[in-house]
PDB file of C-alpha atoms in Angstrom:
ATOM      1  CA  PRO A   1    -104.374 -56.790 -40.899  1.00 45.00           C
ATOM      2  CA  MET A   2    -106.802 -59.611 -40.335  1.00 46.00           C
ATOM      3  CA  TYR A   3    -105.928 -61.748 -37.359  1.00 47.00           C
ATOM      4  CA  GLY A   4    -104.965 -65.245 -38.300  1.00 45.00           C
ATOM      5  CA  GLN A   5    -104.036 -64.392 -41.882  1.00 45.00           C
ATOM      6  CA  MET A   6    -102.083 -67.232 -43.476  1.00 44.00           C
ATOM      7  CA  VAL A   7    -103.365 -69.584 -40.785  1.00 43.00           C
ATOM      8  CA  SER A   8    -104.485 -71.888 -43.590  1.00 40.00           C
ATOM      9  CA  ARG A   9    -100.804 -72.791 -43.961  1.00 46.00           C
ATOM     10  CA  CYS A  10    -100.728 -73.741 -40.272  1.00 49.00           C
ATOM     11  CA  VAL A  11    -103.696 -76.101 -40.215  1.00 46.00           C
ATOM     12  CA  LEU A  12    -103.964 -78.462 -37.272  1.00 50.00           C
ATOM     13  CA  GLN A  13    -103.775 -82.093 -38.284  1.00 51.00           C
ATOM     14  CA  GLY A  14    -104.809 -84.434 -35.505  1.00 57.00           C
ATOM     15  CA  GLY A  15    -104.332 -81.610 -33.001  1.00 55.00           C
ATOM     16  CA  VAL A  16    -100.731 -80.973 -34.088  1.00 56.00           C
ATOM     17  CA  MET A  17     -99.644 -77.855 -35.974  1.00 53.00           C
ATOM     18  CA  THR A  18     -97.936 -78.867 -39.208  1.00 57.00           C
ATOM     19  CA  THR A  19     -95.889 -75.682 -39.585  1.00 70.00           C
ATOM     20  CA  GLU A  20     -93.520 -74.198 -37.053  1.00 79.00           C
ATOM     21  CA  LEU A  21     -94.085 -70.500 -36.470  1.00 91.00           C
ATOM     22  CA  LEU A  22     -91.021 -68.426 -35.649  1.00 94.00           C
ATOM     23  CA  THR A  23     -90.590 -65.144 -33.837  1.00 95.00           C
ATOM     24  CA  LYS A  24     -88.927 -62.220 -35.608  1.00 96.00           C
ATOM     25  CA  HIS A  25     -85.657 -62.966 -33.802  1.00 96.00           C
ATOM     26  CA  GLN A  26     -85.775 -66.688 -34.611  1.00 95.00           C
ATOM     27  CA  LEU A  27     -86.413 -65.907 -38.285  1.00 96.00           C
ATOM     28  CA  ALA A  28     -83.573 -63.386 -38.316  1.00 96.00           C
ATOM     29  CA  ASP A  29     -81.231 -66.025 -36.878  1.00 96.00           C
ATOM     30  CA  ARG A  30     -82.298 -68.598 -39.477  1.00 95.00           C
ATOM     31  CA  LEU A  31     -81.834 -66.121 -42.341  1.00 96.00           C
ATOM     32  CA  ARG A  32     -78.640 -64.683 -40.823  1.00 97.00           C
ATOM     33  CA  ILE A  33     -79.969 -61.137 -40.922  1.00 97.00           C
ATOM     34  CA  GLY A  34     -80.931 -58.652 -38.234  1.00 97.00           C
ATOM     35  CA  PRO A  35     -84.435 -58.353 -36.755  1.00 97.00           C
ATOM     36  CA  SER A  36     -84.702 -54.850 -38.224  1.00 97.00           C
ATOM     37  CA  MET A  37     -84.214 -56.318 -41.718  1.00 97.00           C
ATOM     38  CA  VAL A  38     -87.054 -58.765 -41.026  1.00 97.00           C
ATOM     39  CA  ARG A  39     -89.285 -55.777 -40.169  1.00 96.00           C
ATOM     40  CA  LYS A  40     -88.226 -54.015 -43.395  1.00 96.00           C
ATOM     41  CA  LEU A  41     -89.021 -57.104 -45.482  1.00 96.00           C
ATOM     42  CA  VAL A  42     -92.483 -57.368 -43.890  1.00 95.00           C
ATOM     43  CA  ARG A  43     -93.239 -53.660 -44.384  1.00 94.00           C
ATOM     44  CA  ALA A  44     -92.171 -53.903 -48.024  1.00 94.00           C
ATOM     45  CA  GLY A  45     -94.495 -56.858 -48.528  1.00 93.00           C
ATOM     46  CA  THR A  46     -91.562 -59.081 -49.445  1.00 94.00           C
ATOM     47  CA  ILE A  47     -92.217 -61.768 -46.833  1.00 95.00           C
ATOM     48  CA  PRO A  48     -95.502 -62.887 -45.249  1.00 94.00           C
ATOM     49  CA  GLU A  49     -96.285 -62.835 -41.556  1.00 93.00           C
ATOM     50  CA  VAL A  50     -98.928 -64.537 -39.440  1.00 91.00           C
ATOM     51  CA  VAL A  51    -100.784 -61.961 -37.340  1.00 90.00           C
ATOM     52  CA  LEU A  52    -102.111 -63.749 -34.262  1.00 88.00           C
ATOM     53  CA  SER A  53    -103.121 -60.615 -32.352  1.00 88.00           C
ATOM     54  CA  PRO A  54    -102.312 -56.892 -32.447  1.00 89.00           C
ATOM     55  CA  ARG A  55     -99.038 -57.569 -30.630  1.00 92.00           C
ATOM     56  CA  VAL A  56     -98.204 -61.150 -31.646  1.00 92.00           C
ATOM     57  CA  ARG A  57     -96.787 -61.838 -35.083  1.00 94.00           C
ATOM     58  CA  ARG A  58     -95.028 -64.960 -36.241  1.00 94.00           C
ATOM     59  CA  PHE A  59     -93.384 -66.251 -39.390  1.00 95.00           C
ATOM     60  CA  ASP A  60     -93.871 -69.480 -41.307  1.00 93.00           C
ATOM     61  CA  LEU A  61     -90.320 -70.341 -42.405  1.00 93.00           C
ATOM     62  CA  GLU A  62     -91.521 -72.329 -45.411  1.00 91.00           C
ATOM     63  CA  ALA A  63     -93.707 -69.443 -46.667  1.00 92.00           C
ATOM     64  CA  VAL A  64     -90.894 -66.926 -46.098  1.00 95.00           C
ATOM     65  CA  MET A  65     -88.409 -69.072 -48.036  1.00 95.00           C
ATOM     66  CA  GLU A  66     -90.909 -69.497 -50.902  1.00 93.00           C
ATOM     67  CA  ALA A  67     -91.387 -65.714 -51.064  1.00 94.00           C
ATOM     68  CA  LEU A  68     -87.643 -65.052 -51.060  1.00 94.00           C
ATOM     69  CA  ASN A  69     -87.045 -67.719 -53.722  1.00 93.00           C
ATOM     70  CA  ARG A  70     -89.724 -66.164 -55.970  1.00 91.00           C
ATOM     71  CA  ILE A  71     -87.944 -62.816 -55.724  1.00 86.00           C
ATOM     72  CA  ARG A  72     -84.601 -64.451 -56.474  1.00 84.00           C
ATOM     73  CA  LYS A  73     -86.053 -66.111 -59.598  1.00 79.00           C
ATOM     74  CA  VAL A  74     -87.544 -62.811 -60.813  1.00 75.00           C
ATOM     75  CA  LYS A  75     -84.216 -61.032 -60.337  1.00 72.00           C
ATOM     76  CA  LYS A  76     -82.420 -63.764 -62.329  1.00 70.00           C
ATOM     77  CA  VAL A  77     -84.887 -63.398 -65.188  1.00 71.00           C
ATOM     78  CA  ASN A  78     -84.767 -59.585 -65.181  1.00 72.00           C
ATOM     79  CA  GLY A  79     -81.162 -59.150 -64.225  1.00 62.00           C
TER      80      GLY A  79
END
């Protein structure tokens, strides 16, 4: 993946980042799921991640929630 993908959502405004980036474990806690489920959701392309370096990946909670809500809406329509 390209480093810094989705960084446009994390634009600095006046030197302050407008979006909090979470670790895999922090995101798992917020969603009340396990870290392994977070990895599965990323691999499936269900939720976006911010790749800061080959070993550092973070999650924009707002973008993750938008992605999960889109899936929920699609399932309601189809299901």
